[in-house]
Amino acid sequence: MSEQIFDLVVLGGGPGGYVAAIRASQLGLKTAVIDENPVFGGTCLRVGCIPSKALLESSHLYDEARSHLGAHGISVNGTVSVDLAAMMKRKTQIVGTLTGGIGMLLKRAKVTAINGRGTLQANGSIAVSSSGGPVSTVRGKNTLIATGSLPMMLPGIEFDGVYVGDSTSALAYDKVPERLIVIGGGYIGLELGSVWSRLGSKVTILEAMPAVLGGLDGEIAKLAVRIFQKQGLEFRTGTFVESARRTGDGCQVVIKGGETLTADRVLMCAGRVPNTRNIGLENLNIQTDRRGAITVNEHFQTSTPSVFAIGDAIGGAMLAHKASEEGVACVEMIVTGHGHVNYDAIPAIVYTSPEIASVGKTEEQLQQAGIEYNKGVCPYGANGRARTLGDTEGRVKILAAKTTDRILGVHAIGIRAGDLISEAAVAMNFGASSEDLARCCHAHPTLSEIMQEAALAVSGRAIHT
Ligand code: FAD
């Protein structure tokens, strides 16, 4: 059996792996990327970021047409209705276009794209098997593991992929469930819960912890819950699910204490775990932590020096852009000896309505670390553009170091907060102070003026609040 030899072989073609492969090729490495799926793009493009945002947009438009156009003096004659099959088709087309595009990008970058399941071998090569086809082997002078993550399953959950399913199931329901129970109040549960709630489901979110959206700034998370409750989402925190299973045409969920809830569908969104089992780590003695995240040093190097790992497979924030940044930094380190990810300035966005966006430290983290800070807040209600958009709920909060005024964290909830946060992330990457942001001229009328006002508010100089 002949073995193909490359400078770098990337295992996993998600936003971590395919981006790393293209950058490696740009840097002159003969590169291959392996993915077990027929298309590249990983969780993000196939069953994550992209399809969820497509459904969020469609369901948002439905909600707008049904409930909010009247305020603009626009009436929709007749009833507004949903063609779920058409909505799903649009989503599938977007995914198809984007995954097809990744194939083209790999080809243009002269990266060898290999379809099949790869397993690391003790001799350093990777055995690649595709269904029905012969097993081939590829070898890289260096290997990069980017196998991503999988939904976490809890004991007692009788997963069947349809009635009791995960985010992938909820991206493809064939009808709107009357009652939907979401297990887990993280960002994926809230996004998909919002989609189905807008389309007509009665959604209940069960969260074992005392609060949902753990990890977000506490004040922003509390405000978010109040807004989502007004939208009809029901939250039950401190609620530990003991079992969930299909019962005929519906589902039954038992929570600790014995209470039984029923629903048409159950969506398991209790987090994701690194996808590092059955990929042959044991053959090379590659170390993982308790959750299965591959242990790496600051060069993304595993306990085997020629094997590197990035993205969801190494834990940390499970975000597509974090995986891509790590992919680029890792191959730049391999080739040039230098590469860097600024973990203090990685933005995170929840694409609900309103959006929730953050970058940097929360108030809770600063307090815990004993770091003194000043805070500037601007409500959306003080902004002219928000008024014209008819969406004034929310705020932007900037946290800056008391001694230096350097921006340490920015947290926002409100319409298009996800777009606003880029400015904060750029500012933080350049080590900006709140004064720097406040002194930048922001166009009027734009939502970005909320960021400027919040920056002015840090030193008590806000004009419009
Ligand atoms: P992945 O994207 O998981 O890619 C890994 C790839 O490796 C997969 O294609 C997998 O099939 C393949 N693979 C695994 N093992 C093997 C093997 N042995 N052989 C061959 N191939 C293998 N993140 C955001 O930043 N923004 C969002 O809005 C967002 N929304 C999300 C919504 C949902 C519903 C979900 C589930 C996730 C979302 N995420 C979002 C998270 C994001 O998708 C992940 O953080 C990101 O995809 C991780 O990239 P990765 O390259 O590390 O892994």
JSON list of N, CA, C and O in Angstrom, two decimals, residues 8-24 31-35 40-45 49 102 106 144-149 309-314 318-331:
[
{"chain": "A", "resi": 8, "resn": "LEU", "atom": "N", "xyz": [2.50, 18.74, 6.12]},
{"chain": "A", "resi": 8, "resn": "LEU", "atom": "CA", "xyz": [1.52, 18.84, 7.22]},
{"chain": "A", "resi": 8, "resn": "LEU", "atom": "C", "xyz": [0.25, 18.09, 6.82]},
{"chain": "A", "resi": 8, "resn": "LEU", "atom": "O", "xyz": [-0.27, 18.30, 5.72]},
{"chain": "A", "resi": 9, "resn": "VAL", "atom": "N", "xyz": [-0.22, 17.25, 7.74]},
{"chain": "A", "resi": 9, "resn": "VAL", "atom": "CA", "xyz": [-1.53, 16.63, 7.54]},
{"chain": "A", "resi": 9, "resn": "VAL", "atom": "C", "xyz": [-2.44, 17.14, 8.65]},
{"chain": "A", "resi": 9, "resn": "VAL", "atom": "O", "xyz": [-2.09, 17.09, 9.84]},
{"chain": "A", "resi": 10, "resn": "VAL", "atom": "N", "xyz": [-3.60, 17.67, 8.24]},
{"chain": "A", "resi": 10, "resn": "VAL", "atom": "CA", "xyz": [-4.57, 18.20, 9.21]},
{"chain": "A", "resi": 10, "resn": "VAL", "atom": "C", "xyz": [-5.72, 17.20, 9.31]},
{"chain": "A", "resi": 10, "resn": "VAL", "atom": "O", "xyz": [-6.31, 16.84, 8.30]},
{"chain": "A", "resi": 11, "resn": "LEU", "atom": "N", "xyz": [-6.01, 16.77, 10.52]},
{"chain": "A", "resi": 11, "resn": "LEU", "atom": "CA", "xyz": [-7.11, 15.82, 10.72]},
{"chain": "A", "resi": 11, "resn": "LEU", "atom": "C", "xyz": [-8.34, 16.60, 11.19]},
{"chain": "A", "resi": 11, "resn": "LEU", "atom": "O", "xyz": [-8.41, 17.05, 12.33]},
{"chain": "A", "resi": 12, "resn": "GLY", "atom": "N", "xyz": [-9.29, 16.76, 10.30]},
{"chain": "A", "resi": 12, "resn": "GLY", "atom": "CA", "xyz": [-10.51, 17.53, 10.62]},
{"chain": "A", "resi": 12, "resn": "GLY", "atom": "C", "xyz": [-10.57, 18.80, 9.80]},
{"chain": "A", "resi": 12, "resn": "GLY", "atom": "O", "xyz": [-9.64, 19.62, 9.85]},
{"chain": "A", "resi": 13, "resn": "GLY", "atom": "N", "xyz": [-11.65, 18.95, 9.02]},
{"chain": "A", "resi": 13, "resn": "GLY", "atom": "CA", "xyz": [-11.74, 20.09, 8.10]},
{"chain": "A", "resi": 13, "resn": "GLY", "atom": "C", "xyz": [-12.77, 21.12, 8.49]},
{"chain": "A", "resi": 13, "resn": "GLY", "atom": "O", "xyz": [-13.46, 21.68, 7.65]},
{"chain": "A", "resi": 14, "resn": "GLY", "atom": "N", "xyz": [-12.88, 21.41, 9.79]},
{"chain": "A", "resi": 14, "resn": "GLY", "atom": "CA", "xyz": [-13.76, 22.48, 10.27]},
{"chain": "A", "resi": 14, "resn": "GLY", "atom": "C", "xyz": [-13.05, 23.83, 10.16]},
{"chain": "A", "resi": 14, "resn": "GLY", "atom": "O", "xyz": [-11.99, 23.94, 9.53]},
{"chain": "A", "resi": 15, "resn": "PRO", "atom": "N", "xyz": [-13.61, 24.87, 10.81]},
{"chain": "A", "resi": 15, "resn": "PRO", "atom": "CA", "xyz": [-13.00, 26.20, 10.71]},
{"chain": "A", "resi": 15, "resn": "PRO", "atom": "C", "xyz": [-11.59, 26.26, 11.29]},
{"chain": "A", "resi": 15, "resn": "PRO", "atom": "O", "xyz": [-10.79, 27.13, 10.92]},
{"chain": "A", "resi": 16, "resn": "GLY", "atom": "N", "xyz": [-11.28, 25.34, 12.20]},
{"chain": "A", "resi": 16, "resn": "GLY", "atom": "CA", "xyz": [-9.90, 25.25, 12.68]},
{"chain": "A", "resi": 16, "resn": "GLY", "atom": "C", "xyz": [-9.03, 24.61, 11.62]},
{"chain": "A", "resi": 16, "resn": "GLY", "atom": "O", "xyz": [-8.03, 25.19, 11.17]},
{"chain": "A", "resi": 17, "resn": "GLY", "atom": "N", "xyz": [-9.44, 23.43, 11.17]},
{"chain": "A", "resi": 17, "resn": "GLY", "atom": "CA", "xyz": [-8.60, 22.63, 10.28]},
{"chain": "A", "resi": 17, "resn": "GLY", "atom": "C", "xyz": [-8.45, 23.18, 8.88]},
{"chain": "A", "resi": 17, "resn": "GLY", "atom": "O", "xyz": [-7.34, 23.28, 8.35]},
{"chain": "A", "resi": 18, "resn": "TYR", "atom": "N", "xyz": [-9.57, 23.61, 8.24]},
{"chain": "A", "resi": 18, "resn": "TYR", "atom": "CA", "xyz": [-9.42, 24.04, 6.85]},
{"chain": "A", "resi": 18, "resn": "TYR", "atom": "C", "xyz": [-8.67, 25.36, 6.76]},
{"chain": "A", "resi": 18, "resn": "TYR", "atom": "O", "xyz": [-7.88, 25.59, 5.82]},
{"chain": "A", "resi": 19, "resn": "VAL", "atom": "N", "xyz": [-8.89, 26.24, 7.74]},
{"chain": "A", "resi": 19, "resn": "VAL", "atom": "CA", "xyz": [-8.17, 27.52, 7.74]},
{"chain": "A", "resi": 19, "resn": "VAL", "atom": "C", "xyz": [-6.67, 27.28, 7.97]},
{"chain": "A", "resi": 19, "resn": "VAL", "atom": "O", "xyz": [-5.81, 27.86, 7.27]},
{"chain": "A", "resi": 20, "resn": "ALA", "atom": "N", "xyz": [-6.35, 26.38, 8.90]},
{"chain": "A", "resi": 20, "resn": "ALA", "atom": "CA", "xyz": [-4.94, 26.04, 9.15]},
{"chain": "A", "resi": 20, "resn": "ALA", "atom": "C", "xyz": [-4.30, 25.48, 7.88]},
{"chain": "A", "resi": 20, "resn": "ALA", "atom": "O", "xyz": [-3.16, 25.82, 7.54]},
{"chain": "A", "resi": 21, "resn": "ALA", "atom": "N", "xyz": [-5.05, 24.62, 7.17]},
{"chain": "A", "resi": 21, "resn": "ALA", "atom": "CA", "xyz": [-4.50, 23.98, 5.97]},
{"chain": "A", "resi": 21, "resn": "ALA", "atom": "C", "xyz": [-4.20, 25.03, 4.90]},
{"chain": "A", "resi": 21, "resn": "ALA", "atom": "O", "xyz": [-3.13, 25.00, 4.26]},
{"chain": "A", "resi": 22, "resn": "ILE", "atom": "N", "xyz": [-5.12, 25.97, 4.71]},
{"chain": "A", "resi": 22, "resn": "ILE", "atom": "CA", "xyz": [-4.89, 27.00, 3.69]},
{"chain": "A", "resi": 22, "resn": "ILE", "atom": "C", "xyz": [-3.71, 27.88, 4.06]},
{"chain": "A", "resi": 22, "resn": "ILE", "atom": "O", "xyz": [-2.84, 28.18, 3.24]},
{"chain": "A", "resi": 23, "resn": "ARG", "atom": "N", "xyz": [-3.65, 28.27, 5.35]},
{"chain": "A", "resi": 23, "resn": "ARG", "atom": "CA", "xyz": [-2.51, 29.12, 5.78]},
{"chain": "A", "resi": 23, "resn": "ARG", "atom": "C", "xyz": [-1.19, 28.37, 5.61]},
{"chain": "A", "resi": 23, "resn": "ARG", "atom": "O", "xyz": [-0.18, 28.96, 5.20]},
{"chain": "A", "resi": 24, "resn": "ALA", "atom": "N", "xyz": [-1.20, 27.06, 5.93]},
{"chain": "A", "resi": 24, "resn": "ALA", "atom": "CA", "xyz": [0.03, 26.26, 5.80]},
{"chain": "A", "resi": 24, "resn": "ALA", "atom": "C", "xyz": [0.48, 26.25, 4.34]},
{"chain": "A", "resi": 24, "resn": "ALA", "atom": "O", "xyz": [1.67, 26.39, 4.05]},
{"chain": "A", "resi": 31, "resn": "THR", "atom": "N", "xyz": [0.43, 20.36, 1.92]},
{"chain": "A", "resi": 31, "resn": "THR", "atom": "CA", "xyz": [-0.55, 20.12, 3.00]},
{"chain": "A", "resi": 31, "resn": "THR", "atom": "C", "xyz": [-1.72, 19.26, 2.53]},
{"chain": "A", "resi": 31, "resn": "THR", "atom": "O", "xyz": [-2.21, 19.42, 1.41]},
{"chain": "A", "resi": 32, "resn": "ALA", "atom": "N", "xyz": [-2.18, 18.40, 3.43]},
{"chain": "A", "resi": 32, "resn": "ALA", "atom": "CA", "xyz": [-3.42, 17.64, 3.18]},
{"chain": "A", "resi": 32, "resn": "ALA", "atom": "C", "xyz": [-4.35, 17.87, 4.35]},
{"chain": "A", "resi": 32, "resn": "ALA", "atom": "O", "xyz": [-3.91, 18.09, 5.49]},
{"chain": "A", "resi": 33, "resn": "VAL", "atom": "N", "xyz": [-5.66, 17.87, 4.08]},
{"chain": "A", "resi": 33, "resn": "VAL", "atom": "CA", "xyz": [-6.64, 17.94, 5.17]},
{"chain": "A", "resi": 33, "resn": "VAL", "atom": "C", "xyz": [-7.62, 16.79, 4.97]},
{"chain": "A", "resi": 33, "resn": "VAL", "atom": "O", "xyz": [-8.08, 16.53, 3.85]},
{"chain": "A", "resi": 34, "resn": "ILE", "atom": "N", "xyz": [-7.91, 16.10, 6.08]},
{"chain": "A", "resi": 34, "resn": "ILE", "atom": "CA", "xyz": [-8.78, 14.91, 6.02]},
{"chain": "A", "resi": 34, "resn": "ILE", "atom": "C", "xyz": [-10.07, 15.22, 6.76]},
{"chain": "A", "resi": 34, "resn": "ILE", "atom": "O", "xyz": [-10.04, 15.74, 7.89]},
{"chain": "A", "resi": 35, "resn": "ASP", "atom": "N", "xyz": [-11.22, 14.90, 6.18]},
{"chain": "A", "resi": 35, "resn": "ASP", "atom": "CA", "xyz": [-12.47, 15.00, 6.92]},
{"chain": "A", "resi": 35, "resn": "ASP", "atom": "C", "xyz": [-13.35, 13.81, 6.57]},
{"chain": "A", "resi": 35, "resn": "ASP", "atom": "O", "xyz": [-13.42, 13.40, 5.41]},
{"chain": "A", "resi": 40, "resn": "PHE", "atom": "N", "xyz": [-16.37, 19.86, 3.34]},
{"chain": "A", "resi": 40, "resn": "PHE", "atom": "CA", "xyz": [-15.52, 20.47, 4.37]},
{"chain": "A", "resi": 40, "resn": "PHE", "atom": "C", "xyz": [-16.26, 21.66, 5.00]},
{"chain": "A", "resi": 40, "resn": "PHE", "atom": "O", "xyz": [-17.23, 22.16, 4.44]},
{"chain": "A", "resi": 41, "resn": "GLY", "atom": "N", "xyz": [-15.80, 22.08, 6.18]},
{"chain": "A", "resi": 41, "resn": "GLY", "atom": "CA", "xyz": [-16.45, 23.19, 6.88]},
{"chain": "A", "resi": 41, "resn": "GLY", "atom": "C", "xyz": [-16.81, 22.83, 8.31]},
{"chain": "A", "resi": 41, "resn": "GLY", "atom": "O", "xyz": [-17.09, 23.69, 9.12]},
{"chain": "A", "resi": 42, "resn": "GLY", "atom": "N", "xyz": [-16.82, 21.53, 8.61]},
{"chain": "A", "resi": 42, "resn": "GLY", "atom": "CA", "xyz": [-16.99, 21.08, 9.99]},
{"chain": "A", "resi": 42, "resn": "GLY", "atom": "C", "xyz": [-18.36, 21.34, 10.58]},
{"chain": "A", "resi": 42, "resn": "GLY", "atom": "O", "xyz": [-19.32, 21.64, 9.88]},
{"chain": "A", "resi": 43, "resn": "THR", "atom": "N", "xyz": [-18.41, 21.25, 11.88]},
{"chain": "A", "resi": 43, "resn": "THR", "atom": "CA", "xyz": [-19.63, 21.50, 12.63]},
{"chain": "A", "resi": 43, "resn": "THR", "atom": "C", "xyz": [-20.20, 22.86, 12.27]},
{"chain": "A", "resi": 43, "resn": "THR", "atom": "O", "xyz": [-21.39, 23.03, 12.04]},
{"chain": "A", "resi": 44, "resn": "CYS", "atom": "N", "xyz": [-19.32, 23.86, 12.24]},
{"chain": "A", "resi": 44, "resn": "CYS", "atom": "CA", "xyz": [-19.73, 25.25, 12.03]},
{"chain": "A", "resi": 44, "resn": "CYS", "atom": "C", "xyz": [-20.59, 25.40, 10.79]},
{"chain": "A", "resi": 44, "resn": "CYS", "atom": "O", "xyz": [-21.71, 25.91, 10.84]},
{"chain": "A", "resi": 45, "resn": "LEU", "atom": "N", "xyz": [-20.07, 24.93, 9.66]},
{"chain": "A", "resi": 45, "resn": "LEU", "atom": "CA", "xyz": [-20.81, 25.16, 8.42]},
{"chain": "A", "resi": 45, "resn": "LEU", "atom": "C", "xyz": [-21.96, 24.17, 8.22]},
{"chain": "A", "resi": 45, "resn": "LEU", "atom": "O", "xyz": [-23.00, 24.53, 7.70]},
{"chain": "A", "resi": 49, "resn": "CYS", "atom": "N", "xyz": [-22.90, 27.01, 13.38]},
{"chain": "A", "resi": 49, "resn": "CYS", "atom": "CA", "xyz": [-23.06, 28.46, 13.23]},
{"chain": "A", "resi": 49, "resn": "CYS", "atom": "C", "xyz": [-23.99, 28.81, 12.07]},
{"chain": "A", "resi": 49, "resn": "CYS", "atom": "O", "xyz": [-24.93, 29.59, 12.23]},
{"chain": "A", "resi": 102, "resn": "ILE", "atom": "N", "xyz": [-15.79, 26.10, 0.43]},
{"chain": "A", "resi": 102, "resn": "ILE", "atom": "CA", "xyz": [-14.56, 25.67, 1.13]},
{"chain": "A", "resi": 102, "resn": "ILE", "atom": "C", "xyz": [-13.78, 24.69, 0.25]},
{"chain": "A", "resi": 102, "resn": "ILE", "atom": "O", "xyz": [-12.55, 24.76, 0.15]},
{"chain": "A", "resi": 106, "resn": "LEU", "atom": "N", "xyz": [-9.90, 25.25, -0.88]},
{"chain": "A", "resi": 106, "resn": "LEU", "atom": "CA", "xyz": [-8.83, 24.27, -0.64]},
{"chain": "A", "resi": 106, "resn": "LEU", "atom": "C", "xyz": [-8.13, 23.95, -1.97]},
{"chain": "A", "resi": 106, "resn": "LEU", "atom": "O", "xyz": [-6.90, 23.87, -2.04]},
{"chain": "A", "resi": 144, "resn": "LEU", "atom": "N", "xyz": [-1.64, 17.90, 12.49]},
{"chain": "A", "resi": 144, "resn": "LEU", "atom": "CA", "xyz": [-2.46, 18.84, 13.28]},
{"chain": "A", "resi": 144, "resn": "LEU", "atom": "C", "xyz": [-3.83, 18.23, 13.51]},
{"chain": "A", "resi": 144, "resn": "LEU", "atom": "O", "xyz": [-4.56, 17.94, 12.55]},
{"chain": "A", "resi": 145, "resn": "ILE", "atom": "N", "xyz": [-4.18, 18.04, 14.77]},
{"chain": "A", "resi": 145, "resn": "ILE", "atom": "CA", "xyz": [-5.50, 17.46, 15.11]},
{"chain": "A", "resi": 145, "resn": "ILE", "atom": "C", "xyz": [-6.50, 18.61, 15.28]},
{"chain": "A", "resi": 145, "resn": "ILE", "atom": "O", "xyz": [-6.29, 19.51, 16.09]},
{"chain": "A", "resi": 146, "resn": "ALA", "atom": "N", "xyz": [-7.57, 18.55, 14.50]},
{"chain": "A", "resi": 146, "resn": "ALA", "atom": "CA", "xyz": [-8.63, 19.58, 14.58]},
{"chain": "A", "resi": 146, "resn": "ALA", "atom": "C", "xyz": [-9.97, 18.87, 14.45]},
{"chain": "A", "resi": 146, "resn": "ALA", "atom": "O", "xyz": [-10.78, 19.21, 13.59]},
{"chain": "A", "resi": 147, "resn": "THR", "atom": "N", "xyz": [-10.17, 17.90, 15.33]},
{"chain": "A", "resi": 147, "resn": "THR", "atom": "CA", "xyz": [-11.35, 17.03, 15.19]},
{"chain": "A", "resi": 147, "resn": "THR", "atom": "C", "xyz": [-12.59, 17.59, 15.88]},
{"chain": "A", "resi": 147, "resn": "THR", "atom": "O", "xyz": [-13.64, 16.93, 15.90]},
{"chain": "A", "resi": 148, "resn": "GLY", "atom": "N", "xyz": [-12.49, 18.77, 16.47]},
{"chain": "A", "resi": 148, "resn": "GLY", "atom": "CA", "xyz": [-13.69, 19.47, 16.94]},
{"chain": "A", "resi": 148, "resn": "GLY", "atom": "C", "xyz": [-14.33, 18.87, 18.18]},
{"chain": "A", "resi": 148, "resn": "GLY", "atom": "O", "xyz": [-13.65, 18.33, 19.07]},
{"chain": "A", "resi": 149, "resn": "SER", "atom": "N", "xyz": [-15.65, 19.00, 18.23]},
{"chain": "A", "resi": 149, "resn": "SER", "atom": "CA", "xyz": [-16.38, 18.58, 19.44]},
{"chain": "A", "resi": 149, "resn": "SER", "atom": "C", "xyz": [-17.68, 17.90, 19.04]},
{"chain": "A", "resi": 149, "resn": "SER", "atom": "O", "xyz": [-18.12, 17.98, 17.90]},
{"chain": "A", "resi": 309, "resn": "ALA", "atom": "N", "xyz": [-2.45, 20.36, 18.10]},
{"chain": "A", "resi": 309, "resn": "ALA", "atom": "CA", "xyz": [-3.92, 20.30, 18.18]},
{"chain": "A", "resi": 309, "resn": "ALA", "atom": "C", "xyz": [-4.48, 21.69, 18.43]},
{"chain": "A", "resi": 309, "resn": "ALA", "atom": "O", "xyz": [-3.83, 22.52, 19.10]},
{"chain": "A", "resi": 310, "resn": "ILE", "atom": "N", "xyz": [-5.66, 21.93, 17.89]},
{"chain": "A", "resi": 310, "resn": "ILE", "atom": "CA", "xyz": [-6.31, 23.26, 17.98]},
{"chain": "A", "resi": 310, "resn": "ILE", "atom": "C", "xyz": [-7.83, 23.11, 18.07]},
{"chain": "A", "resi": 310, "resn": "ILE", "atom": "O", "xyz": [-8.37, 22.03, 17.91]},
{"chain": "A", "resi": 311, "resn": "GLY", "atom": "N", "xyz": [-8.49, 24.24, 18.29]},
{"chain": "A", "resi": 311, "resn": "GLY", "atom": "CA", "xyz": [-9.96, 24.32, 18.17]},
{"chain": "A", "resi": 311, "resn": "GLY", "atom": "C", "xyz": [-10.69, 23.64, 19.32]},
{"chain": "A", "resi": 311, "resn": "GLY", "atom": "O", "xyz": [-10.18, 23.53, 20.44]},
{"chain": "A", "resi": 312, "resn": "ASP", "atom": "N", "xyz": [-11.90, 23.20, 19.03]},
{"chain": "A", "resi": 312, "resn": "ASP", "atom": "CA", "xyz": [-12.72, 22.58, 20.08]},
{"chain": "A", "resi": 312, "resn": "ASP", "atom": "C", "xyz": [-12.03, 21.36, 20.69]},
{"chain": "A", "resi": 312, "resn": "ASP", "atom": "O", "xyz": [-12.32, 20.99, 21.82]},
{"chain": "A", "resi": 313, "resn": "ALA", "atom": "N", "xyz": [-11.15, 20.72, 19.93]},
{"chain": "A", "resi": 313, "resn": "ALA", "atom": "CA", "xyz": [-10.49, 19.52, 20.43]},
{"chain": "A", "resi": 313, "resn": "ALA", "atom": "C", "xyz": [-9.55, 19.81, 21.60]},
{"chain": "A", "resi": 313, "resn": "ALA", "atom": "O", "xyz": [-9.18, 18.89, 22.33]},
{"chain": "A", "resi": 314, "resn": "ILE", "atom": "N", "xyz": [-9.15, 21.09, 21.77]},
{"chain": "A", "resi": 314, "resn": "ILE", "atom": "CA", "xyz": [-8.29, 21.41, 22.92]},
{"chain": "A", "resi": 314, "resn": "ILE", "atom": "C", "xyz": [-9.05, 22.17, 24.00]},
{"chain": "A", "resi": 314, "resn": "ILE", "atom": "O", "xyz": [-8.47, 22.64, 24.97]},
{"chain": "A", "resi": 318, "resn": "MET", "atom": "N", "xyz": [-15.46, 27.25, 22.93]},
{"chain": "A", "resi": 318, "resn": "MET", "atom": "CA", "xyz": [-15.75, 26.46, 21.72]},
{"chain": "A", "resi": 318, "resn": "MET", "atom": "C", "xyz": [-16.43, 27.36, 20.71]},
{"chain": "A", "resi": 318, "resn": "MET", "atom": "O", "xyz": [-17.65, 27.44, 20.63]},
{"chain": "A", "resi": 319, "resn": "LEU", "atom": "N", "xyz": [-15.61, 28.07, 19.96]},
{"chain": "A", "resi": 319, "resn": "LEU", "atom": "CA", "xyz": [-16.09, 29.04, 18.98]},
{"chain": "A", "resi": 319, "resn": "LEU", "atom": "C", "xyz": [-15.31, 28.87, 17.68]},
{"chain": "A", "resi": 319, "resn": "LEU", "atom": "O", "xyz": [-14.09, 28.61, 17.70]},
{"chain": "A", "resi": 320, "resn": "ALA", "atom": "N", "xyz": [-16.01, 29.06, 16.57]},
{"chain": "A", "resi": 320, "resn": "ALA", "atom": "CA", "xyz": [-15.39, 28.85, 15.27]},
{"chain": "A", "resi": 320, "resn": "ALA", "atom": "C", "xyz": [-14.19, 29.78, 15.06]},
{"chain": "A", "resi": 320, "resn": "ALA", "atom": "O", "xyz": [-13.13, 29.34, 14.58]},
{"chain": "A", "resi": 321, "resn": "HIS", "atom": "N", "xyz": [-14.36, 31.07, 15.41]},
{"chain": "A", "resi": 321, "resn": "HIS", "atom": "CA", "xyz": [-13.27, 32.01, 15.13]},
{"chain": "A", "resi": 321, "resn": "HIS", "atom": "C", "xyz": [-12.07, 31.77, 16.03]},
{"chain": "A", "resi": 321, "resn": "HIS", "atom": "O", "xyz": [-10.93, 32.03, 15.64]},
{"chain": "A", "resi": 322, "resn": "LYS", "atom": "N", "xyz": [-12.31, 31.24, 17.23]},
{"chain": "A", "resi": 322, "resn": "LYS", "atom": "CA", "xyz": [-11.18, 30.87, 18.11]},
{"chain": "A", "resi": 322, "resn": "LYS", "atom": "C", "xyz": [-10.42, 29.71, 17.47]},
{"chain": "A", "resi": 322, "resn": "LYS", "atom": "O", "xyz": [-9.18, 29.69, 17.44]},
{"chain": "A", "resi": 323, "resn": "ALA", "atom": "N", "xyz": [-11.15, 28.74, 16.91]},
{"chain": "A", "resi": 323, "resn": "ALA", "atom": "CA", "xyz": [-10.50, 27.60, 16.26]},
{"chain": "A", "resi": 323, "resn": "ALA", "atom": "C", "xyz": [-9.66, 28.07, 15.07]},
{"chain": "A", "resi": 323, "resn": "ALA", "atom": "O", "xyz": [-8.52, 27.63, 14.88]},
{"chain": "A", "resi": 324, "resn": "SER", "atom": "N", "xyz": [-10.22, 28.99, 14.26]},
{"chain": "A", "resi": 324, "resn": "SER", "atom": "CA", "xyz": [-9.49, 29.48, 13.08]},
{"chain": "A", "resi": 324, "resn": "SER", "atom": "C", "xyz": [-8.22, 30.24, 13.49]},
{"chain": "A", "resi": 324, "resn": "SER", "atom": "O", "xyz": [-7.15, 30.06, 12.90]},
{"chain": "A", "resi": 325, "resn": "GLU", "atom": "N", "xyz": [-8.37, 31.10, 14.52]},
{"chain": "A", "resi": 325, "resn": "GLU", "atom": "CA", "xyz": [-7.19, 31.86, 15.00]},
{"chain": "A", "resi": 325, "resn": "GLU", "atom": "C", "xyz": [-6.09, 30.92, 15.44]},
{"chain": "A", "resi": 325, "resn": "GLU", "atom": "O", "xyz": [-4.91, 31.12, 15.15]},
{"chain": "A", "resi": 326, "resn": "GLU", "atom": "N", "xyz": [-6.50, 29.86, 16.16]},
{"chain": "A", "resi": 326, "resn": "GLU", "atom": "CA", "xyz": [-5.50, 28.90, 16.65]},
{"chain": "A", "resi": 326, "resn": "GLU", "atom": "C", "xyz": [-4.86, 28.14, 15.48]},
{"chain": "A", "resi": 326, "resn": "GLU", "atom": "O", "xyz": [-3.66, 27.87, 15.50]},
{"chain": "A", "resi": 327, "resn": "GLY", "atom": "N", "xyz": [-5.67, 27.85, 14.46]},
{"chain": "A", "resi": 327, "resn": "GLY", "atom": "CA", "xyz": [-5.13, 27.14, 13.30]},
{"chain": "A", "resi": 327, "resn": "GLY", "atom": "C", "xyz": [-4.04, 27.95, 12.62]},
{"chain": "A", "resi": 327, "resn": "GLY", "atom": "O", "xyz": [-2.96, 27.44, 12.29]},
{"chain": "A", "resi": 328, "resn": "VAL", "atom": "N", "xyz": [-4.32, 29.24, 12.43]},
{"chain": "A", "resi": 328, "resn": "VAL", "atom": "CA", "xyz": [-3.35, 30.13, 11.79]},
{"chain": "A", "resi": 328, "resn": "VAL", "atom": "C", "xyz": [-2.10, 30.26, 12.66]},
{"chain": "A", "resi": 328, "resn": "VAL", "atom": "O", "xyz": [-0.97, 30.11, 12.19]},
{"chain": "A", "resi": 329, "resn": "ALA", "atom": "N", "xyz": [-2.32, 30.53, 13.95]},
{"chain": "A", "resi": 329, "resn": "ALA", "atom": "CA", "xyz": [-1.17, 30.73, 14.86]},
{"chain": "A", "resi": 329, "resn": "ALA", "atom": "C", "xyz": [-0.31, 29.47, 14.91]},
{"chain": "A", "resi": 329, "resn": "ALA", "atom": "O", "xyz": [0.92, 29.54, 14.90]},
{"chain": "A", "resi": 330, "resn": "CYS", "atom": "N", "xyz": [-0.97, 28.30, 14.94]},
{"chain": "A", "resi": 330, "resn": "CYS", "atom": "CA", "xyz": [-0.23, 27.04, 15.05]},
{"chain": "A", "resi": 330, "resn": "CYS", "atom": "C", "xyz": [0.68, 26.82, 13.85]},
{"chain": "A", "resi": 330, "resn": "CYS", "atom": "O", "xyz": [1.87, 26.55, 14.01]},
{"chain": "A", "resi": 331, "resn": "VAL", "atom": "N", "xyz": [0.14, 26.98, 12.62]},
{"chain": "A", "resi": 331, "resn": "VAL", "atom": "CA", "xyz": [1.01, 26.71, 11.46]},
{"chain": "A", "resi": 331, "resn": "VAL", "atom": "C", "xyz": [2.06, 27.80, 11.30]},
{"chain": "A", "resi": 331, "resn": "VAL", "atom": "O", "xyz": [3.18, 27.53, 10.86]}
]
